[in-house]
Structure formats: C-alpha cells, structure tokens
Short mmCIF file of C-alpha atoms in Angstrom, two decimals:
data_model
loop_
_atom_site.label_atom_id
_atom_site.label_comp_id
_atom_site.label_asym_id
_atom_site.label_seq_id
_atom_site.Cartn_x
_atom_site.Cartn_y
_atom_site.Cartn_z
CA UNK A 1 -15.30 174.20 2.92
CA UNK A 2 -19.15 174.39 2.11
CA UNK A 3 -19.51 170.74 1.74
CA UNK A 4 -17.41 170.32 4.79
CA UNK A 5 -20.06 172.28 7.05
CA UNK A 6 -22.79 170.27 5.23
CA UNK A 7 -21.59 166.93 5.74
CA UNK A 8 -20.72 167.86 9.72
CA UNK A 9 -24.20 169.13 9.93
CA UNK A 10 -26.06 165.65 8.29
CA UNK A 11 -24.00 163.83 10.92
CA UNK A 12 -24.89 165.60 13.90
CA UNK A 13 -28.78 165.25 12.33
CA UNK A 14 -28.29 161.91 11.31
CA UNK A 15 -29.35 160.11 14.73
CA UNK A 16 -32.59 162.09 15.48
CA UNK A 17 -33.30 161.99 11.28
CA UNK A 18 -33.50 157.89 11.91
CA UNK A 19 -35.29 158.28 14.99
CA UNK A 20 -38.40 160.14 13.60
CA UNK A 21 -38.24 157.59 10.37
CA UNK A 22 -38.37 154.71 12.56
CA UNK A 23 -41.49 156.58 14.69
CA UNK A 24 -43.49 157.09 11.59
CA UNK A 25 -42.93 153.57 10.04
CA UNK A 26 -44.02 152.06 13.85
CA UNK A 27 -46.80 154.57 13.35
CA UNK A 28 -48.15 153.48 10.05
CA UNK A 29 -47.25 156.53 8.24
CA UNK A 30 -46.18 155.30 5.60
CA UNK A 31 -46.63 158.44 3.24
CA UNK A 32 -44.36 160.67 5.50
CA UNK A 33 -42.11 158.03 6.07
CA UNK A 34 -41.78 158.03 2.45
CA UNK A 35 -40.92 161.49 2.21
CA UNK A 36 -38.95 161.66 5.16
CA UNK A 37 -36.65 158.85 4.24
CA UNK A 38 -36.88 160.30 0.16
CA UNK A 39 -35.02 163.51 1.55
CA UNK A 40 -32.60 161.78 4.02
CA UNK A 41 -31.49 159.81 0.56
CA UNK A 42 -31.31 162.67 -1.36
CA UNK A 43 -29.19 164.28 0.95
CA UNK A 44 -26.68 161.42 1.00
CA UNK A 45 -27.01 161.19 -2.86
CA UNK A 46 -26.51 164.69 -4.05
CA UNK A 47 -23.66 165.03 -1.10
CA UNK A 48 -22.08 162.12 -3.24
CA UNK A 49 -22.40 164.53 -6.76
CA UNK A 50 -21.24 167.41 -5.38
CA UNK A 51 -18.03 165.31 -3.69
CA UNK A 52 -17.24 164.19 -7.61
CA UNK A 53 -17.89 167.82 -9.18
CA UNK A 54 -17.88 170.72 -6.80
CA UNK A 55 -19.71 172.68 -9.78
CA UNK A 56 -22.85 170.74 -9.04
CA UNK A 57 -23.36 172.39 -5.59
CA UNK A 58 -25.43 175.24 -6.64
CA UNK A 59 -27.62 172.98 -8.59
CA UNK A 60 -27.84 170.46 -5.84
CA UNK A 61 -28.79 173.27 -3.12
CA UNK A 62 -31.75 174.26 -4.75
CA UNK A 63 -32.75 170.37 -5.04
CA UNK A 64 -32.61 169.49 -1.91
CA UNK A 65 -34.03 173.20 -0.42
CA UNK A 66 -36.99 171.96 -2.58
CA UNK A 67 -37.61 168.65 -1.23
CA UNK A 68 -37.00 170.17 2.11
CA UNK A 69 -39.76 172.45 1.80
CA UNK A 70 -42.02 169.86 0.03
CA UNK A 71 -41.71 167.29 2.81
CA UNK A 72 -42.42 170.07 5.16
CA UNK A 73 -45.74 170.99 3.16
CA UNK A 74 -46.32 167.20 3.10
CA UNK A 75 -46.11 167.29 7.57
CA UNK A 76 -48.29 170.12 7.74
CA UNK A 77 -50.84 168.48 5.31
CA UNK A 78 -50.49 165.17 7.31
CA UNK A 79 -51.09 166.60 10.64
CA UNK A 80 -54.32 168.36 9.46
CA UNK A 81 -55.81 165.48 7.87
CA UNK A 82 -55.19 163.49 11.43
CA UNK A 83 -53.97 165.89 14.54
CA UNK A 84 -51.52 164.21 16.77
CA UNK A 85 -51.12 160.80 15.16
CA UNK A 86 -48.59 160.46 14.78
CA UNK A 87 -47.24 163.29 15.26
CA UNK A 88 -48.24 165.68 17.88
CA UNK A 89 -47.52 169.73 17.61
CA UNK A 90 -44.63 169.89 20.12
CA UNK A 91 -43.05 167.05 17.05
CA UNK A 92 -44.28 168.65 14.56
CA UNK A 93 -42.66 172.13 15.74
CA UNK A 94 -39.63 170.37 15.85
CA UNK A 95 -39.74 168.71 12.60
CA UNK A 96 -40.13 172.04 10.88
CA UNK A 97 -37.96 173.27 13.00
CA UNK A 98 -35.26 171.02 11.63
CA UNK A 99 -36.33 172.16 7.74
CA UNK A 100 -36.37 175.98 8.38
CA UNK A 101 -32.99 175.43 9.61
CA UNK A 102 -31.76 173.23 6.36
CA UNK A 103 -33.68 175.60 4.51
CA UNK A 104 -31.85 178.57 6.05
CA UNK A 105 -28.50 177.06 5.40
CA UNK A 106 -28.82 176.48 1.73
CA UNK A 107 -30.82 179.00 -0.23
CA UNK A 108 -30.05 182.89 -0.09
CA UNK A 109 -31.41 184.65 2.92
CA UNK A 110 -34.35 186.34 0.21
CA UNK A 111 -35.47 182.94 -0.62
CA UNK A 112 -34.76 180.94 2.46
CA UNK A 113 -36.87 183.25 5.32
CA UNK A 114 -39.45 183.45 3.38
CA UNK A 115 -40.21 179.78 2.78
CA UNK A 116 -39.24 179.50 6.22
CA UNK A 117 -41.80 181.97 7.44
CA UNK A 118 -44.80 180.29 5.08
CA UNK A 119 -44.16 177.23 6.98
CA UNK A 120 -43.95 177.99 10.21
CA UNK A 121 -47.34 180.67 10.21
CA UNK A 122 -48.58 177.75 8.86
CA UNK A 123 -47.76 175.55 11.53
CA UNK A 124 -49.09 177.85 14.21
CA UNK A 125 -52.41 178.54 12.30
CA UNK A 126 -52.80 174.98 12.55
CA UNK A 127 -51.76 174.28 15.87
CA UNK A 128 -54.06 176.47 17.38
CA UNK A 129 -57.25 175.56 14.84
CA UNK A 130 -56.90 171.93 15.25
CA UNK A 131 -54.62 170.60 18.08
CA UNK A 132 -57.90 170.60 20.54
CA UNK A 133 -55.90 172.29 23.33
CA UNK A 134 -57.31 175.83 24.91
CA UNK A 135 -56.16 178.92 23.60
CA UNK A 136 -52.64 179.68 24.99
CA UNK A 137 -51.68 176.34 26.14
CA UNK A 138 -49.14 175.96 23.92
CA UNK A 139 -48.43 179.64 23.65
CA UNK A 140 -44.46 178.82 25.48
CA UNK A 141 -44.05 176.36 23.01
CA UNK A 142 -44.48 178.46 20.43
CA UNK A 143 -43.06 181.61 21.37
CA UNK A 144 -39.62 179.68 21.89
CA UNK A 145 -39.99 177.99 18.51
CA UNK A 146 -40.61 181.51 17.20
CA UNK A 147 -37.34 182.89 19.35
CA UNK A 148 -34.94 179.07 17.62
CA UNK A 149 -36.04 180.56 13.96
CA UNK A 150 -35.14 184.48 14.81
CA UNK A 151 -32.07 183.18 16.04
CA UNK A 152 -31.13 180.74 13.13
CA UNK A 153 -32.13 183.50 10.82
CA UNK A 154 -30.20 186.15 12.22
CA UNK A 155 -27.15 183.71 12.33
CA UNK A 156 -27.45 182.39 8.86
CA UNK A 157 -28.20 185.98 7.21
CA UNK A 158 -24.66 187.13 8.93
CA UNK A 159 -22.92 183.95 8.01
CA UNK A 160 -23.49 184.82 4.50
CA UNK A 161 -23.22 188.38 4.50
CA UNK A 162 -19.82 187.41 6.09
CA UNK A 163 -18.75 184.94 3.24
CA UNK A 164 -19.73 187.65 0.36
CA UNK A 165 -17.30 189.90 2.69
CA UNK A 166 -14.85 187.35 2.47
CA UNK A 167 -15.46 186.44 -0.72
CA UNK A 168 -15.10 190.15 -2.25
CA UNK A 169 -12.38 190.46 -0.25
CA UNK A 170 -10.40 187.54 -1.59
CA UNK A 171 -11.88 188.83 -5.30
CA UNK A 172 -9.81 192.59 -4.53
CA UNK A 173 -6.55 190.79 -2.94
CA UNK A 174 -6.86 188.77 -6.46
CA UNK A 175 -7.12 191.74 -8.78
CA UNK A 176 -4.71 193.85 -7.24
CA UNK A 177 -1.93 191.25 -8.19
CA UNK A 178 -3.31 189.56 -11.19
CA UNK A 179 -4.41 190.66 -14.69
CA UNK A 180 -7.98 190.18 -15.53
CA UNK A 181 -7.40 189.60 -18.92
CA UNK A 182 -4.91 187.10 -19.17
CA UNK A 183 -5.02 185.53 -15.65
CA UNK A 184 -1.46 186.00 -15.11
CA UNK A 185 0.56 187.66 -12.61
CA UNK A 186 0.31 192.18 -13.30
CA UNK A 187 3.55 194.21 -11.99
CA UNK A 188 2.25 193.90 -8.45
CA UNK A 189 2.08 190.52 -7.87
CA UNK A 190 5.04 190.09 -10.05
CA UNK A 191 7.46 192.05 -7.93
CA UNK A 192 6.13 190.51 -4.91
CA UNK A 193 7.51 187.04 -5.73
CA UNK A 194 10.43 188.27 -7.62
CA UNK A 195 13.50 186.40 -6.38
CA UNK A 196 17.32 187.67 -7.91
CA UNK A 197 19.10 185.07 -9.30
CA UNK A 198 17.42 183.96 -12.51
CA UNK A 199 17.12 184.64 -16.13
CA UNK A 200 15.00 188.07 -16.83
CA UNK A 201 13.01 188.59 -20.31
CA UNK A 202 11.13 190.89 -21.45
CA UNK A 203 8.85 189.93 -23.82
CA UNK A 204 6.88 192.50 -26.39
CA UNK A 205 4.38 191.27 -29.33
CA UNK A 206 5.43 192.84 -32.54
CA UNK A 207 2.95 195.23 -34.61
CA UNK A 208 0.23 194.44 -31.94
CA UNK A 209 -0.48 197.76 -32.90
CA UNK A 210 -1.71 196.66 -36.45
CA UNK A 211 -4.22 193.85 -34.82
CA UNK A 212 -6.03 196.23 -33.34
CA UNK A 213 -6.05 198.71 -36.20
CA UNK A 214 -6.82 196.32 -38.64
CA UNK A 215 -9.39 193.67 -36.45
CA UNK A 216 -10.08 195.67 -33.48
CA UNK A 217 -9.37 195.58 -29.69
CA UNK A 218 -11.27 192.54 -29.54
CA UNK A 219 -9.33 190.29 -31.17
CA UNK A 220 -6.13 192.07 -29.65
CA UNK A 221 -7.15 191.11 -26.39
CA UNK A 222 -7.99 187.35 -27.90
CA UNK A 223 -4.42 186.97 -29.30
CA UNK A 224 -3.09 188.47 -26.02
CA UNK A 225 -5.12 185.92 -24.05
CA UNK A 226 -3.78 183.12 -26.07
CA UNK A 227 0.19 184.77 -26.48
CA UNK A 228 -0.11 184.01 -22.55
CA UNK A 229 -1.10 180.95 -22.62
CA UNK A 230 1.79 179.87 -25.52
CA UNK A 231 4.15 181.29 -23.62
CA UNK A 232 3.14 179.20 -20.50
CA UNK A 233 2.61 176.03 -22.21
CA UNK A 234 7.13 176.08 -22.80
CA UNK A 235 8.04 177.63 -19.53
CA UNK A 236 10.36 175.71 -17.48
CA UNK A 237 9.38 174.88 -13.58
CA UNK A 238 9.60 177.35 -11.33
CA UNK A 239 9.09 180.01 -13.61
CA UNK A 240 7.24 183.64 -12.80
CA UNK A 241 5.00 185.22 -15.46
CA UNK A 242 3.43 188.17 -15.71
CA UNK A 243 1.51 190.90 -18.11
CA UNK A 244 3.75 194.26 -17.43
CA UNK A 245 1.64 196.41 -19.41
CA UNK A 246 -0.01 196.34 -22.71
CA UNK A 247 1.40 193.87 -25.33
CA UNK A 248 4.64 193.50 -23.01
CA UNK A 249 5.40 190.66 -20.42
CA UNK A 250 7.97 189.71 -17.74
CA UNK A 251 9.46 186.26 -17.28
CA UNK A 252 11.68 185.36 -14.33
CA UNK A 253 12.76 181.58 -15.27
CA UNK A 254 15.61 179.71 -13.78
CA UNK A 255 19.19 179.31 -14.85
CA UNK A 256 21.95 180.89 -16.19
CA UNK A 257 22.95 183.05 -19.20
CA UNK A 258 23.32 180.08 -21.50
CA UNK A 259 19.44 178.56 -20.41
CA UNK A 260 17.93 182.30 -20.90
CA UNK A 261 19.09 182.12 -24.68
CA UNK A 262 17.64 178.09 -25.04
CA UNK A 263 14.15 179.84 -23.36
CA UNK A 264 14.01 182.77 -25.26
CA UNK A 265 14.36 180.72 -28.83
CA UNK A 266 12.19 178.17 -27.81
CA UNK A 267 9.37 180.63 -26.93
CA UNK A 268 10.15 182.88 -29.76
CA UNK A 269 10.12 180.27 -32.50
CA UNK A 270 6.40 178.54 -30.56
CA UNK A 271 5.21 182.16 -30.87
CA UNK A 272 6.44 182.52 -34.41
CA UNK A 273 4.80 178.67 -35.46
CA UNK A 274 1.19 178.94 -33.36
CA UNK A 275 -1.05 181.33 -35.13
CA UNK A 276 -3.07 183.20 -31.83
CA UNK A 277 -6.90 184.00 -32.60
CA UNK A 278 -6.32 183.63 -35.88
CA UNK A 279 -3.57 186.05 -36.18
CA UNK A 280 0.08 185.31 -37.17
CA UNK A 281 2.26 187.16 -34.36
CA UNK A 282 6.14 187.21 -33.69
CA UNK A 283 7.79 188.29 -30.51
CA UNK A 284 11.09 189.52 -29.68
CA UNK A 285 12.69 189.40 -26.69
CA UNK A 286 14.92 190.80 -24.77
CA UNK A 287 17.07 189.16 -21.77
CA UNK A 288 19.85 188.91 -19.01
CA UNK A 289 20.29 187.13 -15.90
CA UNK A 290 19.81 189.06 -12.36
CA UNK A 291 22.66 188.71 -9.98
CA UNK A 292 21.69 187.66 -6.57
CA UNK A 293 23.08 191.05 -5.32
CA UNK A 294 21.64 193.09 -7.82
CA UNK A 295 18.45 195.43 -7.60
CA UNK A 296 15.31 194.38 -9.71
CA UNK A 297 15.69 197.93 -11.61
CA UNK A 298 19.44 197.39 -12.81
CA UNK A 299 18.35 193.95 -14.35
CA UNK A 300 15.35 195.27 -15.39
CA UNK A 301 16.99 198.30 -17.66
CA UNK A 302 19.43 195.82 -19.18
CA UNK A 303 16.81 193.71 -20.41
CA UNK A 304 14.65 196.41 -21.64
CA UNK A 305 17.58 197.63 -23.46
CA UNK A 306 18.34 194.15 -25.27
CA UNK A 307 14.39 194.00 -25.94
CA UNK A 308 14.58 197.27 -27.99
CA UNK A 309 17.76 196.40 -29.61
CA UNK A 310 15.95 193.11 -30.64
CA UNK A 311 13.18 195.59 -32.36
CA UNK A 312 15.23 197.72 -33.84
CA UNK A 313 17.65 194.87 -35.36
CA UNK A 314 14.45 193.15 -37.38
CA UNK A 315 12.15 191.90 -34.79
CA UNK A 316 11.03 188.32 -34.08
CA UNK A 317 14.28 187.85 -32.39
CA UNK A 318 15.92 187.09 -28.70
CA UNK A 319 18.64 189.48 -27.93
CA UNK A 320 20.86 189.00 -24.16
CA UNK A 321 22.43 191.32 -22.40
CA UNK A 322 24.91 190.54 -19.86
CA UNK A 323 26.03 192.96 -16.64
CA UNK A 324 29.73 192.64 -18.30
CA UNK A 325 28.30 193.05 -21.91
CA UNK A 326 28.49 196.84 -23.34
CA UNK A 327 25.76 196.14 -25.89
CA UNK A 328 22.96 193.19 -25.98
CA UNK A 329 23.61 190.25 -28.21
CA UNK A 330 21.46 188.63 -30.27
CA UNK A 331 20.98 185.23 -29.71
CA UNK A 332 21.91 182.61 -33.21
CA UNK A 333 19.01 181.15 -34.79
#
C-alpha cells in the first residue's frame, strides 16, 4: 500500500520533475541538473528494489530522504553563488517546496520537519539577503509558502499517527486470536473458525513437564515452537490449528473417523521420529469426529477423554472416540 502511494505520487510529479530538468540543462546548469536528474533516477531505481523485496523500503526511504535533502542544500548553495539564474526565488520556493513535501512523506515526522524547517529558514534568509528586491516584496510569496509546509506537515504528522493507530490496532485484533509464541491460532481465534463436521484431536506433548525441569522454560518454549511447526508440516488442506493452552493443541482436519486415525498416526509417529530443539518428544492424542449437529463442547469432552485414556494407556499413542463408542479406542500401530 506504501509503495502504491509512492509510485502515484512520482507520477503526478513526474511532468513538472522533467520540466525543471529540461530548464536547468537550457540554462547551463549543469551541476543542478546533475543532481536533479541523480534523484529523479534514484527514485525510479530504488522504487524498482523495493518492488522485488518489500523489506528494502525502510532502507530505501532513508536513501532517497537523503538525496532529497542534499539536492535541496545543493539549490540553496546554487542560488547564492548566482541569484536568479537560473532559478529565481518564486522557483526556488517551489523547488523546495517539492522536497519538504518528499521529505515529509518518507522520514518520521521527528526527522522529517526538522530538515524541512532547516531548509526552508534557509531559503527565506536568502531570499531576502540576496534576491535584490525591497524588503517585503516578496513577503505574500512567502507567507503562503510558509502556510503549503504547515499544511503538508500537519497532514503528514496525522497520516502517520493514523497508520501507527491502524497499525496497533491490527497488532491487538492479531494477538487476541493468535499465540505469540507459536504463531498459531489460541482458543479465540480457534473457535471463531471452527466449523462441525470434521475430525477433532487433541493433541498434548508428553513429560513436557521434565523439559522444563531438566533444560528450562527456554528450551520448552523452543520445542513447543518447533512441535507446531511438525505438526503443520503433515496437516492435510483445510485444516485448523491451534495452541489451547500450555503443551496442549487443537486440530480440526477434514474427514471421517477412518482419516482422523491415518492423521493422528502420521503426526504421532513425525513427532516421535523429529527430535524438536534438541529434545526427543512423543505425543499422544486423542480424537473423534464432530457431527454437523453437534455442539463444539460435546465433541470437545469426547476427545479430551480419548486424549487422557491415550496417557494413561502408555503414552505416545492416538486413541478415537466415537459418539456411539462407550470408551475411546486406541488406534493399531
């Protein structure tokens, strides 16, 4: 969306950004033109970066605020080594104009107005020392330069206290339905997308008790981390993951009875064969299949139930329960 609004922006500056080029090179200024034209290309070249890796935009802002502000040093020195050729001040105002504002749209407000404001003090000191004009001749001029910037400034500063809004915002509606340590779905976002009519495991690490005893919660939360990401790496399409609570997760995968047993073995036994952080970890599950008709709670006590009946039979094993079933079953190896 960022590079969006930048690339909209160069093409609405584009035409008046090859207009001043062409003035300076009829002019003979061939050092501004130089600068002017070095920035234009930049622009077009680091837009090109950031299109192949949007991680470069950060990088590339700064860049380009840079030469911005440099070829804005280099028109102020230019005018007061030769005042109004071949540029005059009402050009000038407008040239700096034009940087303030690309200033102002790509480096934090802290950074960006103040730059902004060295330039254009400079600008006015200048003006009025060396243009040659009375005092207060150009005193309009100025004053509605002075009232663009406010207004530019004002607008940017609430653009982008708008976006870090947003931005928390999006951050909170994240958290509330996702766990921060694995990434996956917590019981909020879970139950929000829950749909009857799949399989339902549980799934519960055994003795993750021990890895923290014995190697601390650090490496607990690395082998819970990378439990996730085993689990993930053999789950059918259309599956629904999610970190209930401590070492214990919930997986809503498609199917019936028959395809929860072939999903619970084949993430039991990739558990049981993929050592996680370091640590060798089994997991038993425990599993049934939700009736279209059926409330989330019933399934979800009938799976619980074959999950503990997996841990109590021996552990590292996949135990179903149907509705019909009086006790789970566990599932042949």
């Amino acid at each position: 969306m960022k590079l969006r609004g930048y690339l909209l922006a160069l093409l609405f500056a584009a035409p008046g950004l090859t207009m001043l080029l062409l003035h300076l090179l009829r002019s003979g200024a061939t050092g501004l033109a130089v600068t002017h034209g070095a920035v234009m290309c930049s622009g077009a070249v680091l837009t090109a970066l950031v299109r192949q890796d949007a991680r470069r935009l950060p990088l590339a802002e700064r860049v380009f605020a840079g030469l911005l502000f440099l070829s804005g040093v280099h028109f102020l020195i230019g005018y007061a080594l030769n005042p109004g050729a071949p540029l005059d001040a009402e050009l000038l105002g407008s040239v700096l104009l034009f940087i303030v504002t690309g200033l102002l749209l790509v480096l934090p407000p802290a950074w960006s107005l103040s730059l902004a404001v060295i330039l254009l003090v400079a600008y006015r000191l200048e003006v009025n020392l060396l243009s040659g004009d009375p005092p207060g001749t150009r005193q309009l001029t100025q004053w509605v330069n002075l009232g663009m910037f406010a207004l530019l400034a004002v607008g940017v500063v609430m653009r982008q206290t708008l976006g870090q809004v947003l931005e928390r915002a999006h951050l909170l509606a994240y958290l509330a339905t996702h766990d921060p340590l694995t990434g996956l779905l917590n019981r909020r976002g879970f139950e929000d997308q829950a749909r009857a009519g799949q399989n339902l495991l549980v799934l519960d690490a055994d003795d993750f008790k021990l890895v923290n005893d014995t190697h601390g919660h650090a490496v607990g939360d690395d082998v819970l981390r990378h439990l996730a990401r085993t689990v993930q790496q053999h789950l059918p399409p259309g599956s629904l993951l999610a970190r209930w609570g401590g070492e214990e997760f919930v997986l809503l995968a498609p199917g019936d009875q028959k395809d929860a047993a072939t999903l619970g073995e084949t993430l039991r036994a990739a558990v049981a064969a993929t050592p996680l952080a370091g640590q060798q970890v089994t997991l038993s599950l425990g599993g049934t299949h939700w009736a279209a008709a059926e409330p989330f709670r019933n399934a979800f006590a009938r799976a619980d139930r074959a999950l503990y009946h997996a841990k109590r039979s021996g552990k590292n094993r996949v135990d179903l329960q149907a509705a019909e079933d009086p006790i789970p079953v566990p599932v042949g190896r």
